[in-house]
Amino acid sequence: MNLNEQSPFRGGGVTILAIESSCDETSASVCVDGKILSNFIANQTVHEKYGGVVPELASRAHMQNIVPVVDAALSSANCQLSSVNAIAFTQAPGLIGSLLVGAQFAKSLSLALDKPLIAVHHMQAHVLANLIADEKPSFPFLCLTVSGGHTQIVLANAPLDLKVIGETIDDAAGEAFDKTAKLLGLPYPGGPLIDKYAKLGDPLKFKFAEPQIPGLNFSFSGLKTSVLYFLQKQEEGFIQNNINDLCASVQYTIINILMKKIKKAVDQTGVKEVCIAGGVSANSGLRTALQEMGEKHGWKTFIPKFEYCTDNAAMIAITAYYKYLAGEFSELDVNPSARAEW
Ligand code: KG4
Ligand code: ZN
């Protein structure tokens, strides 16, 4: 296929069909000229009883979900496959078996329809989820991306010019939520449950150690150990009797660590447009903390809608839209798990 024939500059709308399958959500989205028309997400409940995502089960569930999810995204957007200009998929990072399902599906569609393929970096997409809303940040902006596998501070100079200026040296913020939730006897994924119970608790009731990491990097592995040692010293029944305060105190500590670093990033770069992204940005405490920081320090803050925080194909679609405009297409033999460039 001659990609020049698909040049975005020939007029008409640009319609992208995007697929996200990096972990345990199967999602498809249709986006026309940067506007999201549909975003379907099938969650996989099969992992709950194992306390974490089981890669093999995730791939199988993706295979069952992908056709109905893509169908739903197309029909809800009132879009025929023939009107799609490009097929996008999550290239990396993620679970290899899960990535393969989405990538193979996207490649097959690309081949069958003779439409270009666009491989999208999952973390880049989380950042660009902030460009979905009508009220968008202006470039340059900072983005605190907090997910189950990553914690990063990204300096976004343009949609396709993103630079990681800080990241975790061990666990991600989402892991800190999920691992401490496990210590508190809460099922996976624990982040949303900590959020729920924290609303009823006192965030200052228990104090957990905060790491002293220089620069803009983060560390979260010490928090889990600090919570573990604290719990080991308590009487039986302590967790049940103090679950709200424990969740509130853990959440407060994680948010404090994140907020201190984003404040440092603003001070260092002078950039005062600040976004959050990734699954943990669904956390109500973090959303409030960012807003309050913005009001206090005169930042403009942006928070994606809930459905665009956790893994979703709309963020893949919006990123693919910018890649389409820039003519950044992928070959059919692109490796779905390669360390994709941003
Ligand atoms: O971005 P995401 O959906 O998947 C990855 O790419 O990792 O993030 C998943 C993470 C999980 O650790 C989950 O516990 C966390 O996001 N999470 C939350 C909340 N909702 C999801 N953490 C805290 N509070 C929430 N409300
Ligand atoms: Zn993610």
Tab-separated table of C-alpha atoms in Angstrom, residues 77-318:
chain	number	residue	atom	x	y	z
A	77	ALA	CA	-20.339	5.731	16.384
A	78	ASN	CA	-22.563	4.898	13.410
A	79	CYS	CA	-19.406	4.128	11.507
A	80	GLN	CA	-18.865	1.566	8.728
A	81	LEU	CA	-15.511	-0.180	8.494
A	82	SER	CA	-15.259	1.188	4.960
A	83	SER	CA	-15.128	4.775	6.277
A	84	VAL	CA	-12.199	4.110	8.601
A	85	ASN	CA	-8.976	5.844	7.484
A	86	ALA	CA	-6.561	4.027	9.794
A	87	ILE	CA	-6.456	1.241	12.374
A	88	ALA	CA	-4.581	1.936	15.601
A	89	PHE	CA	-3.499	-0.392	18.380
A	90	THR	CA	-1.461	-0.329	21.586
A	91	GLN	CA	2.053	-1.423	20.817
A	92	ALA	CA	3.678	-1.386	24.260
A	93	PRO	CA	4.196	-1.565	27.160
A	94	GLY	CA	1.902	-4.326	28.370
A	95	LEU	CA	1.466	-8.077	28.724
A	96	ILE	CA	2.808	-9.729	25.594
A	97	GLY	CA	-0.122	-12.142	25.137
A	98	SER	CA	-2.644	-9.339	25.609
A	99	LEU	CA	-0.818	-6.956	23.259
A	100	LEU	CA	-0.637	-9.687	20.620
A	101	VAL	CA	-4.424	-10.102	20.476
A	102	GLY	CA	-5.052	-6.395	19.816
A	103	ALA	CA	-2.080	-6.077	17.462
A	104	GLN	CA	-3.031	-9.114	15.370
A	105	PHE	CA	-6.627	-7.988	15.152
A	106	ALA	CA	-5.575	-4.488	14.062
A	107	LYS	CA	-3.079	-5.872	11.553
A	108	SER	CA	-5.685	-8.201	10.055
A	109	LEU	CA	-8.140	-5.327	9.644
A	110	SER	CA	-5.431	-3.126	8.153
A	111	LEU	CA	-4.560	-5.819	5.629
A	112	ALA	CA	-8.152	-6.704	4.781
A	113	LEU	CA	-9.278	-3.079	4.397
A	114	ASP	CA	-6.007	-1.853	2.886
A	115	LYS	CA	-5.860	0.957	5.422
A	116	PRO	CA	-2.753	2.143	7.255
A	117	LEU	CA	-1.763	0.810	10.628
A	118	ILE	CA	-0.720	3.044	13.531
A	119	ALA	CA	1.135	1.583	16.532
A	120	VAL	CA	0.672	3.669	19.681
A	121	HIS	CA	2.768	3.781	22.838
A	122	HIS	CA	0.493	3.134	25.827
A	123	MET	CA	2.129	5.740	28.094
A	124	GLN	CA	2.095	8.421	25.408
A	125	ALA	CA	-1.618	7.698	24.986
A	126	HIS	CA	-2.306	8.131	28.723
A	127	VAL	CA	-0.762	11.626	28.518
A	128	LEU	CA	-2.668	12.579	25.361
A	129	ALA	CA	-5.971	11.484	26.956
A	130	ASN	CA	-5.859	15.064	28.229
A	131	LEU	CA	-6.406	16.278	24.645
A	132	ILE	CA	-9.793	14.549	24.371
A	133	ALA	CA	-11.768	17.160	26.324
A	134	ASP	CA	-12.917	20.397	24.704
A	135	GLU	CA	-10.913	22.352	27.248
A	136	LYS	CA	-7.373	21.141	26.548
A	137	PRO	CA	-4.035	22.081	28.084
A	138	SER	CA	-1.787	24.274	25.934
A	139	PHE	CA	1.725	23.164	25.106
A	140	PRO	CA	4.050	22.932	26.865
A	141	PHE	CA	2.327	21.151	29.747
A	142	LEU	CA	3.351	18.762	32.480
A	143	CYS	CA	1.606	15.439	32.998
A	144	LEU	CA	1.775	13.246	36.065
A	145	THR	CA	1.051	9.782	34.680
A	146	VAL	CA	0.143	7.351	37.421
A	147	SER	CA	-0.889	3.836	36.457
A	148	GLY	CA	-0.567	0.261	37.639
A	149	GLY	CA	2.803	-0.183	35.972
A	150	HIS	CA	4.225	3.334	35.650
A	151	THR	CA	4.659	6.599	37.479
A	152	GLN	CA	6.103	9.379	35.384
A	153	ILE	CA	6.306	13.132	35.113
A	154	VAL	CA	6.187	13.996	31.425
A	155	LEU	CA	7.002	17.324	29.806
A	156	ALA	CA	4.774	17.585	26.731
A	157	ASN	CA	6.113	20.076	24.193
A	158	ALA	CA	3.782	18.937	21.396
A	159	PRO	CA	1.490	15.902	20.884
A	160	LEU	CA	4.364	13.842	19.531
A	161	ASP	CA	7.167	15.494	21.504
A	162	LEU	CA	6.958	14.112	25.038
A	163	LYS	CA	9.859	13.815	27.453
A	164	VAL	CA	9.916	11.791	30.689
A	165	ILE	CA	11.591	14.058	33.274
A	166	GLY	CA	10.903	11.917	36.344
A	167	GLU	CA	9.820	8.349	37.061
A	168	THR	CA	9.605	5.707	39.723
A	169	ILE	CA	12.749	3.811	40.597
A	170	ASP	CA	10.756	0.817	41.901
A	171	ASP	CA	6.985	0.317	42.334
A	172	ALA	CA	4.409	2.410	40.492
A	173	ALA	CA	1.823	4.486	42.378
A	174	GLY	CA	-0.895	2.016	41.314
A	175	GLU	CA	1.176	-0.850	42.684
A	176	ALA	CA	1.534	1.039	45.965
A	177	PHE	CA	-2.261	1.240	46.149
A	178	ASP	CA	-2.786	-2.378	45.113
A	179	LYS	CA	-0.051	-3.880	47.313
A	180	THR	CA	-1.077	-2.015	50.451
A	181	ALA	CA	-4.712	-2.883	49.714
A	182	LYS	CA	-3.658	-6.544	49.649
A	183	LEU	CA	-2.016	-6.139	53.081
A	184	LEU	CA	-5.343	-4.724	54.284
A	185	GLY	CA	-7.135	-7.815	52.976
A	186	LEU	CA	-8.815	-6.001	50.071
A	187	PRO	CA	-9.279	-7.758	46.709
A	188	TYR	CA	-7.452	-6.800	43.491
A	189	PRO	CA	-7.372	-4.142	42.184
A	190	GLY	CA	-7.237	-2.421	45.552
A	191	GLY	CA	-6.809	1.179	44.356
A	192	PRO	CA	-10.508	1.933	43.823
A	193	LEU	CA	-11.389	0.307	47.178
A	194	ILE	CA	-8.788	2.327	49.081
A	195	ASP	CA	-10.300	5.398	47.418
A	196	LYS	CA	-13.795	4.331	48.544
A	197	TYR	CA	-12.916	3.636	52.202
A	198	ALA	CA	-10.568	6.644	52.406
A	199	LYS	CA	-13.544	8.948	51.919
A	200	LEU	CA	-14.835	7.834	55.342
A	201	GLY	CA	-11.503	7.932	57.190
A	202	ASP	CA	-9.018	10.305	58.831
A	203	PRO	CA	-5.960	10.802	56.584
A	204	LEU	CA	-3.803	11.945	59.504
A	205	LYS	CA	-4.657	9.043	61.850
A	206	PHE	CA	-1.631	6.895	60.953
A	207	LYS	CA	1.712	8.134	59.669
A	208	PHE	CA	3.715	6.153	57.133
A	209	ALA	CA	7.264	6.918	56.039
A	210	GLU	CA	7.776	9.009	52.908
A	211	PRO	CA	10.893	8.271	50.822
A	212	GLN	CA	13.542	10.944	50.333
A	213	ILE	CA	14.460	10.533	46.659
A	214	PRO	CA	16.393	13.369	45.022
A	215	GLY	CA	15.216	15.093	41.824
A	216	LEU	CA	11.933	14.247	40.131
A	217	ASN	CA	12.065	10.472	40.613
A	218	PHE	CA	9.707	8.530	42.872
A	219	SER	CA	9.959	5.481	45.099
A	220	PHE	CA	6.980	3.561	46.468
A	221	SER	CA	8.354	0.206	47.568
A	222	GLY	CA	9.159	1.497	51.086
A	223	LEU	CA	5.542	2.447	51.744
A	224	LYS	CA	4.338	-1.125	51.411
A	225	THR	CA	7.062	-2.274	53.867
A	226	SER	CA	6.213	0.538	56.261
A	227	VAL	CA	2.528	-0.479	56.226
A	228	LEU	CA	3.458	-4.158	56.643
A	229	TYR	CA	5.679	-3.529	59.721
A	230	PHE	CA	3.021	-1.265	61.204
A	231	LEU	CA	0.284	-3.890	60.781
A	232	GLN	CA	2.464	-6.655	62.209
A	233	LYS	CA	2.638	-4.757	65.509
A	234	GLN	CA	-1.141	-4.505	65.879
A	235	GLU	CA	-3.664	-6.684	67.700
A	236	GLU	CA	-6.073	-8.999	65.913
A	237	GLY	CA	-9.081	-7.201	64.466
A	238	PHE	CA	-7.123	-3.933	64.089
A	239	ILE	CA	-7.552	-3.778	60.320
A	240	GLN	CA	-11.308	-4.406	60.420
A	241	ASN	CA	-11.787	-1.770	63.119
A	242	ASN	CA	-9.645	0.846	61.380
A	243	ILE	CA	-10.078	0.135	57.679
A	244	ASN	CA	-11.321	3.631	56.778
A	245	ASP	CA	-8.525	5.441	58.644
A	246	LEU	CA	-5.901	3.034	57.294
A	247	CYS	CA	-7.056	3.591	53.704
A	248	ALA	CA	-7.256	7.356	54.199
A	249	SER	CA	-3.731	7.460	55.700
A	250	VAL	CA	-2.205	5.286	52.952
A	251	GLN	CA	-3.884	7.335	50.245
A	252	TYR	CA	-2.764	10.581	51.903
A	253	THR	CA	0.866	9.385	51.934
A	254	ILE	CA	0.814	8.339	48.250
A	255	ILE	CA	-0.798	11.628	47.190
A	256	ASN	CA	1.709	13.635	49.243
A	257	ILE	CA	4.629	11.892	47.519
A	258	LEU	CA	3.103	12.606	44.095
A	259	MET	CA	2.170	16.219	44.807
A	260	LYS	CA	5.585	17.161	46.187
A	261	LYS	CA	7.250	15.939	42.995
A	262	ILE	CA	4.850	17.611	40.609
A	263	LYS	CA	5.337	20.874	42.540
A	264	LYS	CA	9.093	20.430	42.133
A	265	ALA	CA	8.629	19.798	38.390
A	266	VAL	CA	6.609	23.012	38.013
A	267	ASP	CA	9.266	24.969	39.928
A	268	GLN	CA	12.073	23.494	37.793
A	269	THR	CA	10.428	23.910	34.382
A	270	GLY	CA	8.303	27.012	34.969
A	271	VAL	CA	5.456	25.184	33.155
A	272	LYS	CA	2.180	25.859	34.951
A	273	GLU	CA	-0.290	23.819	32.897
A	274	VAL	CA	-0.511	20.547	34.820
A	275	CYS	CA	-2.424	17.374	33.899
A	276	ILE	CA	-2.809	13.952	35.425
A	277	ALA	CA	-3.326	10.683	33.581
A	278	GLY	CA	-3.417	6.912	34.082
A	279	GLY	CA	-5.565	4.639	36.239
A	280	VAL	CA	-4.598	6.267	39.543
A	281	SER	CA	-5.780	9.634	38.241
A	282	ALA	CA	-9.284	8.218	38.814
A	283	ASN	CA	-8.501	8.578	42.546
A	284	SER	CA	-10.787	11.191	44.069
A	285	GLY	CA	-8.195	12.305	46.649
A	286	LEU	CA	-5.573	12.864	43.953
A	287	ARG	CA	-8.031	14.764	41.752
A	288	THR	CA	-8.931	17.071	44.658
A	289	ALA	CA	-5.272	17.485	45.689
A	290	LEU	CA	-4.274	18.546	42.164
A	291	GLN	CA	-7.122	21.048	41.968
A	292	GLU	CA	-6.206	22.512	45.361
A	293	MET	CA	-2.522	22.757	44.418
A	294	GLY	CA	-3.533	24.501	41.187
A	295	GLU	CA	-5.643	27.050	43.031
A	296	LYS	CA	-2.932	27.644	45.615
A	297	HIS	CA	-0.046	28.094	43.180
A	298	GLY	CA	-1.837	29.565	40.164
A	299	TRP	CA	-1.521	26.506	37.913
A	300	LYS	CA	-4.047	25.566	35.259
A	301	THR	CA	-4.974	21.964	35.988
A	302	PHE	CA	-6.573	19.324	33.766
A	303	ILE	CA	-8.061	15.993	34.779
A	304	PRO	CA	-9.444	13.533	32.206
A	305	LYS	CA	-12.959	12.127	32.572
A	306	PHE	CA	-12.949	8.861	34.585
A	307	GLU	CA	-13.406	6.662	31.508
A	308	TYR	CA	-10.253	8.163	29.942
A	309	CYS	CA	-8.108	7.658	33.080
A	310	THR	CA	-8.011	3.869	33.297
A	311	ASP	CA	-7.014	1.883	30.207
A	312	ASN	CA	-9.216	2.780	27.241
A	313	ALA	CA	-9.040	2.896	23.458
A	314	ALA	CA	-10.102	6.553	23.194
A	315	MET	CA	-6.622	7.602	24.334
A	316	ILE	CA	-5.112	5.319	21.663
A	317	ALA	CA	-7.437	6.873	19.064
A	318	ILE	CA	-6.550	10.476	19.932
